[in-house]
Amino acid sequence: ILHYASDKYLHPNLNLWYILTVMGANETTGELEMKGLYIGNDIECYNQACELSLQVNFTLLDRPPKTMVAYLDPDEFHSTWLGNKAIYRTRMAIADDGHLIVLAPGVRKFGEDDQVDELIRQYGYRGTPTTLQAMNDSTELQENLSAVAHLIHGSSEGRFKITYCTQHLTKEEVEQVGFEYEPLAAMMERYPIESLKDGWNVHKDDGH
């Protein structure tokens, strides 16, 4: 669609330039750094950036993991609105009936603003059919389609289990929106991020 729109509507009428960056972690320090800068006025610039991004930002697995652990940097992630990137970025990899564990030391709310926070608390992450039905019945959701999309994207659609491990949200609050809950301190002890590495790890208790 992007290619078609670019070729048919944009480039014939506009002097359109792409300025694209590819960001990735430094192999030694783990700090985010620029891996590529692409500037051009045709779609090939976009294609080349995509090719590098595939190498830098995607991890291809030979089998689906049963258990995945995602750690949310507390300086960056204060809500599930942002923290659910842990779900978006693992959902295609995790096995059916798998378990996603989200270590969320900084998460203290659901929405980035009060209105969306209240909508998430009211409707929760219940899957596509339930959310679409709620939208049909609610003028408030109809007027907040970004919230509707977020509620859908934040659900596993019943395919795998999601456990949020928090210290600022209570068990009742987390379970109210459709996630399972574990206390952060206990799960940080079980999955010490300082000794885990990106990719496959074997846990001494569960073998996953």
mmCIF file with all atom_site columns, C-alpha atoms in Angstrom:
data_model
loop_
_atom_site.group_PDB
_atom_site.id
_atom_site.type_symbol
_atom_site.label_atom_id
_atom_site.label_alt_id
_atom_site.label_comp_id
_atom_site.label_asym_id
_atom_site.label_entity_id
_atom_site.label_seq_id
_atom_site.pdbx_PDB_ins_code
_atom_site.Cartn_x
_atom_site.Cartn_y
_atom_site.Cartn_z
_atom_site.occupancy
_atom_site.B_iso_or_equiv
_atom_site.pdbx_formal_charge
_atom_site.auth_seq_id
_atom_site.auth_comp_id
_atom_site.auth_asym_id
_atom_site.auth_atom_id
_atom_site.pdbx_PDB_model_num
ATOM 1   C CA . ILE A 1 1   ? 0.000   0.000   0.000  1.00 0.00 ? 1   ILE A CA 1
ATOM 2   C CA . LEU A 1 2   ? 2.829   2.406   0.882  1.00 0.00 ? 2   LEU A CA 1
ATOM 3   C CA . HIS A 1 3   ? 4.559   1.716   -2.420 1.00 0.00 ? 3   HIS A CA 1
ATOM 4   C CA . TYR A 1 4   ? 1.349   2.175   -4.400 1.00 0.00 ? 4   TYR A CA 1
ATOM 5   C CA . ALA A 1 5   ? 0.437   5.432   -2.666 1.00 0.00 ? 5   ALA A CA 1
ATOM 6   C CA . SER A 1 6   ? 3.965   6.749   -3.092 1.00 0.00 ? 6   SER A CA 1
ATOM 7   C CA . ASP A 1 7   ? 4.148   5.928   -6.801 1.00 0.00 ? 7   ASP A CA 1
ATOM 8   C CA . LYS A 1 8   ? 0.607   6.971   -7.746 1.00 0.00 ? 8   LYS A CA 1
ATOM 9   C CA . TYR A 1 9   ? -0.189  9.957   -5.571 1.00 0.00 ? 9   TYR A CA 1
ATOM 10  C CA . LEU A 1 10  ? 2.861   11.400  -3.857 1.00 0.00 ? 10  LEU A CA 1
ATOM 11  C CA . HIS A 1 11  ? 5.880   11.433  -6.152 1.00 0.00 ? 11  HIS A CA 1
ATOM 12  C CA . PRO A 1 12  ? 4.012   12.663  -9.274 1.00 0.00 ? 12  PRO A CA 1
ATOM 13  C CA . ASN A 1 13  ? 2.791   15.710  -7.337 1.00 0.00 ? 13  ASN A CA 1
ATOM 14  C CA . LEU A 1 14  ? 5.316   16.408  -4.589 1.00 0.00 ? 14  LEU A CA 1
ATOM 15  C CA . ASN A 1 15  ? 9.057   16.766  -4.237 1.00 0.00 ? 15  ASN A CA 1
ATOM 16  C CA . LEU A 1 16  ? 8.991   14.136  -1.515 1.00 0.00 ? 16  LEU A CA 1
ATOM 17  C CA . TRP A 1 17  ? 12.148  13.137  0.363  1.00 0.00 ? 17  TRP A CA 1
ATOM 18  C CA . TYR A 1 18  ? 12.617  10.351  2.868  1.00 0.00 ? 18  TYR A CA 1
ATOM 19  C CA . ILE A 1 19  ? 14.817  10.913  5.924  1.00 0.00 ? 19  ILE A CA 1
ATOM 20  C CA . LEU A 1 20  ? 14.951  7.617   7.810  1.00 0.00 ? 20  LEU A CA 1
ATOM 21  C CA . THR A 1 21  ? 16.989  6.376   10.757 1.00 0.00 ? 21  THR A CA 1
ATOM 22  C CA . VAL A 1 22  ? 17.533  2.790   11.878 1.00 0.00 ? 22  VAL A CA 1
ATOM 23  C CA . MET A 1 23  ? 18.211  2.532   15.615 1.00 0.00 ? 23  MET A CA 1
ATOM 24  C CA . GLY A 1 24  ? 19.546  -0.464  17.491 1.00 0.00 ? 24  GLY A CA 1
ATOM 25  C CA . ALA A 1 25  ? 21.407  -1.507  20.619 1.00 0.00 ? 25  ALA A CA 1
ATOM 26  C CA . ASN A 1 26  ? 25.187  -1.240  20.815 1.00 0.00 ? 26  ASN A CA 1
ATOM 27  C CA . GLU A 1 27  ? 26.552  -4.785  20.965 1.00 0.00 ? 27  GLU A CA 1
ATOM 28  C CA . THR A 1 28  ? 28.908  -3.922  23.839 1.00 0.00 ? 28  THR A CA 1
ATOM 29  C CA . THR A 1 29  ? 27.083  -1.374  25.996 1.00 0.00 ? 29  THR A CA 1
ATOM 30  C CA . GLY A 1 30  ? 23.468  -2.127  25.137 1.00 0.00 ? 30  GLY A CA 1
ATOM 31  C CA . GLU A 1 31  ? 22.851  1.596   24.633 1.00 0.00 ? 31  GLU A CA 1
ATOM 32  C CA . LEU A 1 32  ? 20.611  2.700   21.775 1.00 0.00 ? 32  LEU A CA 1
ATOM 33  C CA . GLU A 1 33  ? 22.545  4.080   18.822 1.00 0.00 ? 33  GLU A CA 1
ATOM 34  C CA . MET A 1 34  ? 22.010  4.946   15.164 1.00 0.00 ? 34  MET A CA 1
ATOM 35  C CA . LYS A 1 35  ? 22.842  2.074   12.848 1.00 0.00 ? 35  LYS A CA 1
ATOM 36  C CA . GLY A 1 36  ? 21.860  3.751   9.589  1.00 0.00 ? 36  GLY A CA 1
ATOM 37  C CA . LEU A 1 37  ? 20.752  7.056   8.100  1.00 0.00 ? 37  LEU A CA 1
ATOM 38  C CA . TYR A 1 38  ? 18.962  7.032   4.746  1.00 0.00 ? 38  TYR A CA 1
ATOM 39  C CA . ILE A 1 39  ? 18.061  10.152  2.768  1.00 0.00 ? 39  ILE A CA 1
ATOM 40  C CA . GLY A 1 40  ? 16.566  10.016  -0.703 1.00 0.00 ? 40  GLY A CA 1
ATOM 41  C CA . ASN A 1 41  ? 13.636  10.969  -2.908 1.00 0.00 ? 41  ASN A CA 1
ATOM 42  C CA . ASP A 1 42  ? 12.556  7.552   -4.127 1.00 0.00 ? 42  ASP A CA 1
ATOM 43  C CA . ILE A 1 43  ? 11.151  4.392   -2.591 1.00 0.00 ? 43  ILE A CA 1
ATOM 44  C CA . GLU A 1 44  ? 14.521  2.638   -2.777 1.00 0.00 ? 44  GLU A CA 1
ATOM 45  C CA . CYS A 1 45  ? 15.670  4.755   0.162  1.00 0.00 ? 45  CYS A CA 1
ATOM 46  C CA . TYR A 1 46  ? 12.793  3.321   2.210  1.00 0.00 ? 46  TYR A CA 1
ATOM 47  C CA . ASN A 1 47  ? 13.535  -0.217  1.007  1.00 0.00 ? 47  ASN A CA 1
ATOM 48  C CA . GLN A 1 48  ? 17.176  -0.021  2.052  1.00 0.00 ? 48  GLN A CA 1
ATOM 49  C CA . ALA A 1 49  ? 16.251  1.269   5.505  1.00 0.00 ? 49  ALA A CA 1
ATOM 50  C CA . CYS A 1 50  ? 13.807  -1.622  5.865  1.00 0.00 ? 50  CYS A CA 1
ATOM 51  C CA . GLU A 1 51  ? 16.490  -4.138  4.915  1.00 0.00 ? 51  GLU A CA 1
ATOM 52  C CA . LEU A 1 52  ? 18.835  -2.866  7.628  1.00 0.00 ? 52  LEU A CA 1
ATOM 53  C CA . SER A 1 53  ? 16.005  -2.673  10.173 1.00 0.00 ? 53  SER A CA 1
ATOM 54  C CA . LEU A 1 54  ? 15.216  -6.331  9.519  1.00 0.00 ? 54  LEU A CA 1
ATOM 55  C CA . GLN A 1 55  ? 18.794  -7.228  10.435 1.00 0.00 ? 55  GLN A CA 1
ATOM 56  C CA . VAL A 1 56  ? 19.011  -4.912  13.461 1.00 0.00 ? 56  VAL A CA 1
ATOM 57  C CA . ASN A 1 57  ? 15.535  -4.902  15.006 1.00 0.00 ? 57  ASN A CA 1
ATOM 58  C CA . PHE A 1 58  ? 14.132  -8.375  14.344 1.00 0.00 ? 58  PHE A CA 1
ATOM 59  C CA . THR A 1 59  ? 15.096  -11.624 16.043 1.00 0.00 ? 59  THR A CA 1
ATOM 60  C CA . LEU A 1 60  ? 14.135  -14.673 13.981 1.00 0.00 ? 60  LEU A CA 1
ATOM 61  C CA . LEU A 1 61  ? 13.585  -17.848 16.002 1.00 0.00 ? 61  LEU A CA 1
ATOM 62  C CA . ASP A 1 62  ? 13.765  -21.482 14.948 1.00 0.00 ? 62  ASP A CA 1
ATOM 63  C CA . ARG A 1 63  ? 10.907  -22.429 17.291 1.00 0.00 ? 63  ARG A CA 1
ATOM 64  C CA . PRO A 1 64  ? 8.261   -20.551 19.299 1.00 0.00 ? 64  PRO A CA 1
ATOM 65  C CA . PRO A 1 65  ? 9.145   -20.003 22.983 1.00 0.00 ? 65  PRO A CA 1
ATOM 66  C CA . LYS A 1 66  ? 6.703   -21.239 25.608 1.00 0.00 ? 66  LYS A CA 1
ATOM 67  C CA . THR A 1 67  ? 7.788   -18.577 28.093 1.00 0.00 ? 67  THR A CA 1
ATOM 68  C CA . MET A 1 68  ? 8.961   -15.069 27.246 1.00 0.00 ? 68  MET A CA 1
ATOM 69  C CA . VAL A 1 69  ? 10.106  -12.391 29.684 1.00 0.00 ? 69  VAL A CA 1
ATOM 70  C CA . ALA A 1 70  ? 9.997   -8.696  28.769 1.00 0.00 ? 70  ALA A CA 1
ATOM 71  C CA . TYR A 1 71  ? 11.562  -5.996  30.932 1.00 0.00 ? 71  TYR A CA 1
ATOM 72  C CA . LEU A 1 72  ? 10.183  -2.453  30.734 1.00 0.00 ? 72  LEU A CA 1
ATOM 73  C CA . ASP A 1 73  ? 12.709  0.269   31.519 1.00 0.00 ? 73  ASP A CA 1
ATOM 74  C CA . PRO A 1 74  ? 11.158  2.260   34.400 1.00 0.00 ? 74  PRO A CA 1
ATOM 75  C CA . ASP A 1 75  ? 12.469  5.543   33.013 1.00 0.00 ? 75  ASP A CA 1
ATOM 76  C CA . GLU A 1 76  ? 10.533  5.011   29.779 1.00 0.00 ? 76  GLU A CA 1
ATOM 77  C CA . PHE A 1 77  ? 7.445   2.925   30.520 1.00 0.00 ? 77  PHE A CA 1
ATOM 78  C CA . HIS A 1 78  ? 4.942   4.300   33.037 1.00 0.00 ? 78  HIS A CA 1
ATOM 79  C CA . SER A 1 79  ? 1.695   2.931   31.553 1.00 0.00 ? 79  SER A CA 1
ATOM 80  C CA . THR A 1 80  ? 0.379   -0.143  29.805 1.00 0.00 ? 80  THR A CA 1
ATOM 81  C CA . TRP A 1 81  ? -0.456  2.188   26.899 1.00 0.00 ? 81  TRP A CA 1
ATOM 82  C CA . LEU A 1 82  ? 3.299   2.222   26.198 1.00 0.00 ? 82  LEU A CA 1
ATOM 83  C CA . GLY A 1 83  ? 4.292   -0.933  28.058 1.00 0.00 ? 83  GLY A CA 1
ATOM 84  C CA . ASN A 1 84  ? 2.123   -3.167  25.912 1.00 0.00 ? 84  ASN A CA 1
ATOM 85  C CA . LYS A 1 85  ? 4.882   -2.959  23.321 1.00 0.00 ? 85  LYS A CA 1
ATOM 86  C CA . ALA A 1 86  ? 5.958   -6.070  25.221 1.00 0.00 ? 86  ALA A CA 1
ATOM 87  C CA . ILE A 1 87  ? 2.873   -7.753  23.761 1.00 0.00 ? 87  ILE A CA 1
ATOM 88  C CA . TYR A 1 88  ? 2.959   -6.256  20.264 1.00 0.00 ? 88  TYR A CA 1
ATOM 89  C CA . ARG A 1 89  ? 6.578   -7.264  19.736 1.00 0.00 ? 89  ARG A CA 1
ATOM 90  C CA . THR A 1 90  ? 6.350   -10.847 21.003 1.00 0.00 ? 90  THR A CA 1
ATOM 91  C CA . ARG A 1 91  ? 2.881   -11.994 19.995 1.00 0.00 ? 91  ARG A CA 1
ATOM 92  C CA . MET A 1 92  ? 3.944   -13.429 16.631 1.00 0.00 ? 92  MET A CA 1
ATOM 93  C CA . ALA A 1 93  ? 6.766   -15.411 18.222 1.00 0.00 ? 93  ALA A CA 1
ATOM 94  C CA . ILE A 1 94  ? 5.277   -16.914 21.369 1.00 0.00 ? 94  ILE A CA 1
ATOM 95  C CA . ALA A 1 95  ? 3.856   -20.436 21.298 1.00 0.00 ? 95  ALA A CA 1
ATOM 96  C CA . ASP A 1 96  ? 0.173   -21.273 21.614 1.00 0.00 ? 96  ASP A CA 1
ATOM 97  C CA . ASP A 1 97  ? -0.706  -21.613 25.323 1.00 0.00 ? 97  ASP A CA 1
ATOM 98  C CA . GLY A 1 98  ? 2.559   -19.837 26.096 1.00 0.00 ? 98  GLY A CA 1
ATOM 99  C CA . HIS A 1 99  ? 3.258   -17.324 28.840 1.00 0.00 ? 99  HIS A CA 1
ATOM 100 C CA . LEU A 1 100 ? 4.438   -13.723 28.496 1.00 0.00 ? 100 LEU A CA 1
ATOM 101 C CA . ILE A 1 101 ? 5.832   -12.268 31.717 1.00 0.00 ? 101 ILE A CA 1
ATOM 102 C CA . VAL A 1 102 ? 6.119   -8.477  31.748 1.00 0.00 ? 102 VAL A CA 1
ATOM 103 C CA . LEU A 1 103 ? 8.451   -7.056  34.413 1.00 0.00 ? 103 LEU A CA 1
ATOM 104 C CA . ALA A 1 104 ? 7.153   -3.506  34.790 1.00 0.00 ? 104 ALA A CA 1
ATOM 105 C CA . PRO A 1 105 ? 8.834   -1.626  37.646 1.00 0.00 ? 105 PRO A CA 1
ATOM 106 C CA . GLY A 1 106 ? 7.759   1.821   36.407 1.00 0.00 ? 106 GLY A CA 1
ATOM 107 C CA . VAL A 1 107 ? 4.194   1.095   35.288 1.00 0.00 ? 107 VAL A CA 1
ATOM 108 C CA . ARG A 1 108 ? 1.757   2.923   37.551 1.00 0.00 ? 108 ARG A CA 1
ATOM 109 C CA . LYS A 1 109 ? -1.268  3.511   35.287 1.00 0.00 ? 109 LYS A CA 1
ATOM 110 C CA . PHE A 1 110 ? -2.976  2.185   32.176 1.00 0.00 ? 110 PHE A CA 1
ATOM 111 C CA . GLY A 1 111 ? -3.535  5.194   29.926 1.00 0.00 ? 111 GLY A CA 1
ATOM 112 C CA . GLU A 1 112 ? -1.211  8.100   29.277 1.00 0.00 ? 112 GLU A CA 1
ATOM 113 C CA . ASP A 1 113 ? -4.099  10.489  30.008 1.00 0.00 ? 113 ASP A CA 1
ATOM 114 C CA . ASP A 1 114 ? -6.977  10.263  32.460 1.00 0.00 ? 114 ASP A CA 1
ATOM 115 C CA . GLN A 1 115 ? -9.680  9.655   29.845 1.00 0.00 ? 115 GLN A CA 1
ATOM 116 C CA . VAL A 1 116 ? -7.924  6.741   28.181 1.00 0.00 ? 116 VAL A CA 1
ATOM 117 C CA . ASP A 1 117 ? -6.868  5.364   31.557 1.00 0.00 ? 117 ASP A CA 1
ATOM 118 C CA . GLU A 1 118 ? -10.516 5.228   32.586 1.00 0.00 ? 118 GLU A CA 1
ATOM 119 C CA . LEU A 1 119 ? -11.537 3.538   29.310 1.00 0.00 ? 119 LEU A CA 1
ATOM 120 C CA . ILE A 1 120 ? -8.893  0.844   29.765 1.00 0.00 ? 120 ILE A CA 1
ATOM 121 C CA . ARG A 1 121 ? -9.985  0.260   33.352 1.00 0.00 ? 121 ARG A CA 1
ATOM 122 C CA . GLN A 1 122 ? -13.618 0.020   32.242 1.00 0.00 ? 122 GLN A CA 1
ATOM 123 C CA . TYR A 1 123 ? -13.285 -2.220  29.183 1.00 0.00 ? 123 TYR A CA 1
ATOM 124 C CA . GLY A 1 124 ? -9.970  -4.025  29.650 1.00 0.00 ? 124 GLY A CA 1
ATOM 125 C CA . TYR A 1 125 ? -7.961  -6.085  27.208 1.00 0.00 ? 125 TYR A CA 1
ATOM 126 C CA . ARG A 1 126 ? -10.646 -8.645  26.323 1.00 0.00 ? 126 ARG A CA 1
ATOM 127 C CA . GLY A 1 127 ? -9.893  -9.524  22.696 1.00 0.00 ? 127 GLY A CA 1
ATOM 128 C CA . THR A 1 128 ? -11.210 -8.342  19.352 1.00 0.00 ? 128 THR A CA 1
ATOM 129 C CA . PRO A 1 129 ? -14.821 -9.603  19.394 1.00 0.00 ? 129 PRO A CA 1
ATOM 130 C CA . THR A 1 130 ? -15.550 -8.280  22.893 1.00 0.00 ? 130 THR A CA 1
ATOM 131 C CA . THR A 1 131 ? -13.883 -4.936  22.202 1.00 0.00 ? 131 THR A CA 1
ATOM 132 C CA . LEU A 1 132 ? -15.702 -4.418  18.894 1.00 0.00 ? 132 LEU A CA 1
ATOM 133 C CA . GLN A 1 133 ? -19.009 -5.211  20.558 1.00 0.00 ? 133 GLN A CA 1
ATOM 134 C CA . ALA A 1 134 ? -18.213 -2.719  23.309 1.00 0.00 ? 134 ALA A CA 1
ATOM 135 C CA . MET A 1 135 ? -17.401 -0.123  20.654 1.00 0.00 ? 135 MET A CA 1
ATOM 136 C CA . ASN A 1 136 ? -20.742 -0.717  18.941 1.00 0.00 ? 136 ASN A CA 1
ATOM 137 C CA . ASP A 1 137 ? -22.487 -0.121  22.263 1.00 0.00 ? 137 ASP A CA 1
ATOM 138 C CA . SER A 1 138 ? -20.431 2.831   23.503 1.00 0.00 ? 138 SER A CA 1
ATOM 139 C CA . THR A 1 139 ? -20.384 6.325   22.033 1.00 0.00 ? 139 THR A CA 1
ATOM 140 C CA . GLU A 1 140 ? -17.329 7.068   24.163 1.00 0.00 ? 140 GLU A CA 1
ATOM 141 C CA . LEU A 1 141 ? -15.351 4.284   22.504 1.00 0.00 ? 141 LEU A CA 1
ATOM 142 C CA . GLN A 1 142 ? -16.616 5.309   19.076 1.00 0.00 ? 142 GLN A CA 1
ATOM 143 C CA . GLU A 1 143 ? -15.110 8.727   19.726 1.00 0.00 ? 143 GLU A CA 1
ATOM 144 C CA . ASN A 1 144 ? -11.789 7.200   20.901 1.00 0.00 ? 144 ASN A CA 1
ATOM 145 C CA . LEU A 1 145 ? -10.837 4.753   18.169 1.00 0.00 ? 145 LEU A CA 1
ATOM 146 C CA . SER A 1 146 ? -7.163  4.878   19.139 1.00 0.00 ? 146 SER A CA 1
ATOM 147 C CA . ALA A 1 147 ? -8.196  3.453   22.510 1.00 0.00 ? 147 ALA A CA 1
ATOM 148 C CA . VAL A 1 148 ? -10.198 0.720   20.762 1.00 0.00 ? 148 VAL A CA 1
ATOM 149 C CA . ALA A 1 149 ? -7.169  -0.231  18.669 1.00 0.00 ? 149 ALA A CA 1
ATOM 150 C CA . HIS A 1 150 ? -4.992  -0.248  21.784 1.00 0.00 ? 150 HIS A CA 1
ATOM 151 C CA . LEU A 1 151 ? -7.395  -2.543  23.655 1.00 0.00 ? 151 LEU A CA 1
ATOM 152 C CA . ILE A 1 152 ? -7.328  -5.002  20.751 1.00 0.00 ? 152 ILE A CA 1
ATOM 153 C CA . HIS A 1 153 ? -3.556  -4.925  20.314 1.00 0.00 ? 153 HIS A CA 1
ATOM 154 C CA . GLY A 1 154 ? -3.047  -5.412  24.046 1.00 0.00 ? 154 GLY A CA 1
ATOM 155 C CA . SER A 1 155 ? -4.916  -8.713  24.128 1.00 0.00 ? 155 SER A CA 1
ATOM 156 C CA . SER A 1 156 ? -3.472  -12.136 23.411 1.00 0.00 ? 156 SER A CA 1
ATOM 157 C CA . GLU A 1 157 ? -6.866  -13.083 21.927 1.00 0.00 ? 157 GLU A CA 1
ATOM 158 C CA . GLY A 1 158 ? -6.822  -15.998 24.359 1.00 0.00 ? 158 GLY A CA 1
ATOM 159 C CA . ARG A 1 159 ? -3.836  -17.608 22.633 1.00 0.00 ? 159 ARG A CA 1
ATOM 160 C CA . PHE A 1 160 ? -1.307  -17.130 25.440 1.00 0.00 ? 160 PHE A CA 1
ATOM 161 C CA . LYS A 1 161 ? -1.212  -15.918 29.035 1.00 0.00 ? 161 LYS A CA 1
ATOM 162 C CA . ILE A 1 162 ? 0.015   -12.429 29.963 1.00 0.00 ? 162 ILE A CA 1
ATOM 163 C CA . THR A 1 163 ? 1.277   -11.681 33.461 1.00 0.00 ? 163 THR A CA 1
ATOM 164 C CA . TYR A 1 164 ? 2.065   -8.113  34.472 1.00 0.00 ? 164 TYR A CA 1
ATOM 165 C CA . CYS A 1 165 ? 4.483   -7.806  37.398 1.00 0.00 ? 165 CYS A CA 1
ATOM 166 C CA . THR A 1 166 ? 4.112   -4.377  39.006 1.00 0.00 ? 166 THR A CA 1
ATOM 167 C CA . GLN A 1 167 ? 4.779   -2.512  42.222 1.00 0.00 ? 167 GLN A CA 1
ATOM 168 C CA . HIS A 1 168 ? 2.551   0.523   41.689 1.00 0.00 ? 168 HIS A CA 1
ATOM 169 C CA . LEU A 1 169 ? -0.610  -1.186  40.391 1.00 0.00 ? 169 LEU A CA 1
ATOM 170 C CA . THR A 1 170 ? -2.446  -3.609  42.666 1.00 0.00 ? 170 THR A CA 1
ATOM 171 C CA . LYS A 1 171 ? -3.362  -7.206  41.905 1.00 0.00 ? 171 LYS A CA 1
ATOM 172 C CA . GLU A 1 172 ? -7.009  -6.163  41.645 1.00 0.00 ? 172 GLU A CA 1
ATOM 173 C CA . GLU A 1 173 ? -6.271  -3.368  39.175 1.00 0.00 ? 173 GLU A CA 1
ATOM 174 C CA . VAL A 1 174 ? -4.175  -5.597  36.904 1.00 0.00 ? 174 VAL A CA 1
ATOM 175 C CA . GLU A 1 175 ? -6.629  -8.474  36.930 1.00 0.00 ? 175 GLU A CA 1
ATOM 176 C CA . GLN A 1 176 ? -9.539  -6.086  36.337 1.00 0.00 ? 176 GLN A CA 1
ATOM 177 C CA . VAL A 1 177 ? -8.202  -5.254  32.855 1.00 0.00 ? 177 VAL A CA 1
ATOM 178 C CA . GLY A 1 178 ? -7.704  -8.904  31.897 1.00 0.00 ? 178 GLY A CA 1
ATOM 179 C CA . PHE A 1 179 ? -4.063  -9.615  32.771 1.00 0.00 ? 179 PHE A CA 1
ATOM 180 C CA . GLU A 1 180 ? -2.711  -11.949 35.404 1.00 0.00 ? 180 GLU A CA 1
ATOM 181 C CA . TYR A 1 181 ? -0.650  -10.477 38.235 1.00 0.00 ? 181 TYR A CA 1
ATOM 182 C CA . GLU A 1 182 ? 2.504   -11.332 40.125 1.00 0.00 ? 182 GLU A CA 1
ATOM 183 C CA . PRO A 1 183 ? 4.394   -9.135  42.607 1.00 0.00 ? 183 PRO A CA 1
ATOM 184 C CA . LEU A 1 184 ? 7.334   -7.454  40.929 1.00 0.00 ? 184 LEU A CA 1
ATOM 185 C CA . ALA A 1 185 ? 9.949   -8.177  43.610 1.00 0.00 ? 185 ALA A CA 1
ATOM 186 C CA . ALA A 1 186 ? 9.368   -11.929 43.561 1.00 0.00 ? 186 ALA A CA 1
ATOM 187 C CA . MET A 1 187 ? 9.459   -12.124 39.769 1.00 0.00 ? 187 MET A CA 1
ATOM 188 C CA . MET A 1 188 ? 12.581  -9.943  39.517 1.00 0.00 ? 188 MET A CA 1
ATOM 189 C CA . GLU A 1 189 ? 14.245  -12.408 41.857 1.00 0.00 ? 189 GLU A CA 1
ATOM 190 C CA . ARG A 1 190 ? 13.041  -15.312 39.740 1.00 0.00 ? 190 ARG A CA 1
ATOM 191 C CA . TYR A 1 191 ? 14.117  -13.631 36.492 1.00 0.00 ? 191 TYR A CA 1
ATOM 192 C CA . PRO A 1 192 ? 17.134  -11.427 37.368 1.00 0.00 ? 192 PRO A CA 1
ATOM 193 C CA . ILE A 1 193 ? 17.555  -9.178  34.349 1.00 0.00 ? 193 ILE A CA 1
ATOM 194 C CA . GLU A 1 194 ? 21.209  -8.495  35.113 1.00 0.00 ? 194 GLU A CA 1
ATOM 195 C CA . SER A 1 195 ? 22.081  -12.134 34.472 1.00 0.00 ? 195 SER A CA 1
ATOM 196 C CA . LEU A 1 196 ? 19.685  -12.847 31.599 1.00 0.00 ? 196 LEU A CA 1
ATOM 197 C CA . LYS A 1 197 ? 20.634  -12.210 28.002 1.00 0.00 ? 197 LYS A CA 1
ATOM 198 C CA . ASP A 1 198 ? 18.591  -11.286 24.959 1.00 0.00 ? 198 ASP A CA 1
ATOM 199 C CA . GLY A 1 199 ? 17.403  -14.452 23.255 1.00 0.00 ? 199 GLY A CA 1
ATOM 200 C CA . TRP A 1 200 ? 17.190  -17.942 24.694 1.00 0.00 ? 200 TRP A CA 1
ATOM 201 C CA . ASN A 1 201 ? 17.725  -18.545 28.434 1.00 0.00 ? 201 ASN A CA 1
ATOM 202 C CA . VAL A 1 202 ? 17.162  -21.730 30.412 1.00 0.00 ? 202 VAL A CA 1
ATOM 203 C CA . HIS A 1 203 ? 15.507  -21.262 33.790 1.00 0.00 ? 203 HIS A CA 1
ATOM 204 C CA . LYS A 1 204 ? 16.644  -23.640 36.500 1.00 0.00 ? 204 LYS A CA 1
ATOM 205 C CA . ASP A 1 205 ? 13.102  -24.360 37.751 1.00 0.00 ? 205 ASP A CA 1
ATOM 206 C CA . ASP A 1 206 ? 10.906  -24.627 34.676 1.00 0.00 ? 206 ASP A CA 1
ATOM 207 C CA . GLY A 1 207 ? 13.421  -25.511 31.946 1.00 0.00 ? 207 GLY A CA 1
ATOM 208 C CA . HIS A 1 208 ? 12.017  -22.800 29.652 1.00 0.00 ? 208 HIS A CA 1
#
